mmCIF file of C-alpha atoms in Angstrom:
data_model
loop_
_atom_site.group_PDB
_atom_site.id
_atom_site.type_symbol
_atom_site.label_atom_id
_atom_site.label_comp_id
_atom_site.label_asym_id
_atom_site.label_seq_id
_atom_site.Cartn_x
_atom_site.Cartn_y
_atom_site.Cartn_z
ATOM 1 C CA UNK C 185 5.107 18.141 2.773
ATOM 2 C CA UNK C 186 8.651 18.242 1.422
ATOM 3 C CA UNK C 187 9.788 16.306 4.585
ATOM 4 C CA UNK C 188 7.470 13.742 4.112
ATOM 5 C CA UNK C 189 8.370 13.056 0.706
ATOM 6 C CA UNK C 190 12.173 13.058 1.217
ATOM 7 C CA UNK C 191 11.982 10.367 4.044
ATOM 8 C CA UNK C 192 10.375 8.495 1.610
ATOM 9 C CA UNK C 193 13.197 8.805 -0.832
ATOM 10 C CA UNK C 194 15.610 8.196 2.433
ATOM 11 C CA UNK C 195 13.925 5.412 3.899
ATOM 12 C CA UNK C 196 13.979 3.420 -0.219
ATOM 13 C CA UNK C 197 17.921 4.236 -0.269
ATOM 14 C CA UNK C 198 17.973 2.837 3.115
ATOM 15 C CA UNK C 199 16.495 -0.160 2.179
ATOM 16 C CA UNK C 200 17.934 -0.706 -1.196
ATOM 17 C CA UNK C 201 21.216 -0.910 0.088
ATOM 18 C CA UNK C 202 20.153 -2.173 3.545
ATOM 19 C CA UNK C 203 17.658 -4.995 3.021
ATOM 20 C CA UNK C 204 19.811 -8.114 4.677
ATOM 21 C CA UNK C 205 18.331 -8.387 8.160
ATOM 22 C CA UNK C 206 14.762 -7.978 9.663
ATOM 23 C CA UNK C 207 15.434 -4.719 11.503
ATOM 24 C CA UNK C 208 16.382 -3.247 8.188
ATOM 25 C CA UNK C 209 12.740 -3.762 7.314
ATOM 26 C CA UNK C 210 11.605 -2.647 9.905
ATOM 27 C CA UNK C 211 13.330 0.458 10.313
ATOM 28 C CA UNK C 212 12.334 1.063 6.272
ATOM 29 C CA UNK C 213 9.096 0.808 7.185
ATOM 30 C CA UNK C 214 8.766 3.549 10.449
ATOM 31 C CA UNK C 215 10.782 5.505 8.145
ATOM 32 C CA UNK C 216 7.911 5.660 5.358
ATOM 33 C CA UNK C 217 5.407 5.365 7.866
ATOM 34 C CA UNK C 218 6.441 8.828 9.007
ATOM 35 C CA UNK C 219 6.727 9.963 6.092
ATOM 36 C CA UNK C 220 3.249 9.072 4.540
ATOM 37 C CA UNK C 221 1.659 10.599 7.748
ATOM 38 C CA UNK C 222 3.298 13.752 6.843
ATOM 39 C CA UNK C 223 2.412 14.467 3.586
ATOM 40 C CA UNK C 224 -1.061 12.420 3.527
ATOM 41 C CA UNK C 225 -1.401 14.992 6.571
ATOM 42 C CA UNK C 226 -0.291 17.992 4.479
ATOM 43 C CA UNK C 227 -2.385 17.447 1.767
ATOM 44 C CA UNK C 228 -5.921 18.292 2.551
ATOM 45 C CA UNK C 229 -4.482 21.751 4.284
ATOM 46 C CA UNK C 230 -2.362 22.835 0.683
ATOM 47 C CA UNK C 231 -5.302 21.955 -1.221
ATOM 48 C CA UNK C 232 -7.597 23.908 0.764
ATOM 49 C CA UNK C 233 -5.603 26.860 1.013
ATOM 50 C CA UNK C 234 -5.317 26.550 -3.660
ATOM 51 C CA UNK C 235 -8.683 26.296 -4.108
ATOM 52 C CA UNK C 236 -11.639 28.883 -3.785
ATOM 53 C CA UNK C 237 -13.772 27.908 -0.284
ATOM 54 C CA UNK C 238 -16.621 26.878 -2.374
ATOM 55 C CA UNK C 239 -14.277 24.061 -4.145
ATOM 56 C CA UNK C 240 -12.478 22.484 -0.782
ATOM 57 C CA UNK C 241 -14.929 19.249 -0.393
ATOM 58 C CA UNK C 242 -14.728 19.166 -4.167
ATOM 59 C CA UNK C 243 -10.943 19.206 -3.985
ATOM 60 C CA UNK C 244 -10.698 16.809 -1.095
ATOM 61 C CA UNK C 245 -12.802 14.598 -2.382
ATOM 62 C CA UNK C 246 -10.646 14.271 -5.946
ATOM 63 C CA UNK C 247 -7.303 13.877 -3.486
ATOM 64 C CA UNK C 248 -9.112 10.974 -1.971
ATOM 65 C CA UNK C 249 -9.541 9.350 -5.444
ATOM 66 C CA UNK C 250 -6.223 10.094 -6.874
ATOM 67 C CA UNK C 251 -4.931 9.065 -3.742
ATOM 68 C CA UNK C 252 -6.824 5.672 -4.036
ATOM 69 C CA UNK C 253 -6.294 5.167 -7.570
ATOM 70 C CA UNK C 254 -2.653 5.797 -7.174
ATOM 71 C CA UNK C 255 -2.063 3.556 -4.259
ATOM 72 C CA UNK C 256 -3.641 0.868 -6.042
ATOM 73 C CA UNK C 257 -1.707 1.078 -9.294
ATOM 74 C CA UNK C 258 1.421 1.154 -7.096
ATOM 75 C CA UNK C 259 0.449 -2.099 -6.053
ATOM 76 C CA UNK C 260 -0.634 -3.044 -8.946
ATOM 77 C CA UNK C 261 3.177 -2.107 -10.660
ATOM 78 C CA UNK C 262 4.849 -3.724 -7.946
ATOM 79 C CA UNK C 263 2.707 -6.921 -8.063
ATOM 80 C CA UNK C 264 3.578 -6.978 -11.704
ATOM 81 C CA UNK C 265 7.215 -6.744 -10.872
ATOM 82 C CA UNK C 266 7.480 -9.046 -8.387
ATOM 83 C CA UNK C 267 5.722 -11.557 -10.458
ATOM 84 C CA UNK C 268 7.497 -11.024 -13.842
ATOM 85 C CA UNK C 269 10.591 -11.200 -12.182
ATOM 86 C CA UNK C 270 10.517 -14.959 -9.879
ATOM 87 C CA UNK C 271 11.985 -18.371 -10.068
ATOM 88 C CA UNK C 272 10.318 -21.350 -8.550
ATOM 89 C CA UNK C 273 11.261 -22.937 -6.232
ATOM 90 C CA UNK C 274 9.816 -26.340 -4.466
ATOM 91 C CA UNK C 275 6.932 -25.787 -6.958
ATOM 92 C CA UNK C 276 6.384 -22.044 -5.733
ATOM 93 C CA UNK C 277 7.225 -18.668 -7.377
ATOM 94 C CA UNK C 278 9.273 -16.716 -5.401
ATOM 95 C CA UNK C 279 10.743 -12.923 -6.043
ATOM 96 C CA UNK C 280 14.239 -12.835 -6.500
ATOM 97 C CA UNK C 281 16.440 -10.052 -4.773
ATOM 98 C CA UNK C 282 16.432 -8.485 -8.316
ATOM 99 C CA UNK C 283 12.513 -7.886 -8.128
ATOM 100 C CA UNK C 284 12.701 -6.518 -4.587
ATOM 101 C CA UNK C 285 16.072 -3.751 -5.999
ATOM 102 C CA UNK C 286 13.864 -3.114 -9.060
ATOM 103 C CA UNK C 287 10.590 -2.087 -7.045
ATOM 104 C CA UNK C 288 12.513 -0.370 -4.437
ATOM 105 C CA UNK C 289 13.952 2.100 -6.919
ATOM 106 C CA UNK C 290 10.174 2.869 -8.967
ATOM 107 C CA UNK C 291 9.893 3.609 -5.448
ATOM 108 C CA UNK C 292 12.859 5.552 -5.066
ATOM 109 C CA UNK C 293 12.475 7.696 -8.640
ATOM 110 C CA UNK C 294 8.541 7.995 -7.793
ATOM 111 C CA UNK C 295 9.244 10.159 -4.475
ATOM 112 C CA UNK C 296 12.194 12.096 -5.773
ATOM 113 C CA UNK C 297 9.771 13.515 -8.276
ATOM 114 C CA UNK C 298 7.134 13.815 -5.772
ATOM 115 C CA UNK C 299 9.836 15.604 -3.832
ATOM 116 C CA UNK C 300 10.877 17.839 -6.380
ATOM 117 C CA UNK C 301 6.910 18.616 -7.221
ATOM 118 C CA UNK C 302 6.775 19.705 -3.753
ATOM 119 C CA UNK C 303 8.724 23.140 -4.835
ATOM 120 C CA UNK C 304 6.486 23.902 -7.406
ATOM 121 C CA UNK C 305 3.317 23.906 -4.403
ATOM 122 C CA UNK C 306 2.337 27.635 -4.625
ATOM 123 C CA UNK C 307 2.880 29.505 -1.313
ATOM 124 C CA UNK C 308 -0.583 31.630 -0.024
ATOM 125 C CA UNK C 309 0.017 35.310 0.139
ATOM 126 C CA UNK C 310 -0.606 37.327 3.362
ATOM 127 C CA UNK C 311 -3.711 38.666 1.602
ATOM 128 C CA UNK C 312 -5.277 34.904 0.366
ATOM 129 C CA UNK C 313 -5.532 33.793 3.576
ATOM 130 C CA UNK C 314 -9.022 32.994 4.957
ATOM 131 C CA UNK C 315 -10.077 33.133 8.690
ATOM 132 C CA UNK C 316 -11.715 29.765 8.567
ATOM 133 C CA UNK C 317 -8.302 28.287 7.682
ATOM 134 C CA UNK C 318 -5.863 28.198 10.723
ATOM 135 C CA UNK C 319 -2.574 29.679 10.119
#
C-alpha cells in the first residue's frame, strides 16, 4: 500500500517539474496508474484483515463509497482550480500553467499524507489471522 501511495507522490513531482512535452504526460500517468492499482488493490485485503468477519462486506462496501465520494470531490477541487485560475483566449477559457502547478501539488500534499497514513495501518498478529483470509 505504501508503494502505491509513494509513486503517486513520485509520479506528481515528476510532473510538476516535468510537464513540457507529451511523453512527460504520459509517463505521469503509467506512473499513477501503477500506483492506484496498488493501493486500490491493497485496500479491500487491509480492511478485511481490521475488521471482525461478520463486518468485511460492511467495510468494503463503505471503502467503495469513500472511495467514490473522494474521487469525485478530487475532481470536483481540481475543476474548481482549473476554472478559477484561466484567461481567455479567442473567446475560450483556458488553464494557465499556474492552475495545472497548483493542482499538481493538492495532488502532491494529498498522497504524502496518504503515504504517511499508510504507517499508522495496524499490522495483524500471528494469532488474528483467519483461515479464510490468504496469507
Amino acid at each position: 500500500f505504501t508503494i502505491g501511495t509513494f509513486s503517486i507522490v513520485v509520479a506528481y513531482v515528476f510532473v510538476l517539474i516535468w510537464s513540457r512535452e507529451v511523453w512527460h504526460i504520459v509517463v505521469a500517468n503509467a506512473i499513477i496508474g501503477v500506483g492506484i492499482a496498488f493501493s486500490f488493490a491493497a485496500m479491500p485485503m487491509i480492511i478485511m484483515r481490521s475488521v471482525p468477519s461478520n463486518e468485511t462486506g460492511v467495510s468494503n462496501g463503505l471503502n467503495a463509497l469513500f472511495r467514490s465520494v473522494g474521487t469525485s470531490s478530487a475532481s470536483a477541487v481540481m475543476g474548481g482550480v482549473l476554472a478559477a485560475m484561466s484567461v481567455t483566449a479567442g473567446g475560450r477559457a483556458i488553464p494557465t500553467a499556474e492552475a495545472f502547478a497548483v493542482c499538481f501539488w493538492i495532488s502532491i500534499v494529498a498522497a504524502v499524507v496518504a503515504t504517511v497514513l499508510t504507517f499508522f495501518i495496524p499490522k495483524p498478529c500471528a494469532e488474528e489471522k483467519r483461515p479464510s483470509l490468504p496469507g
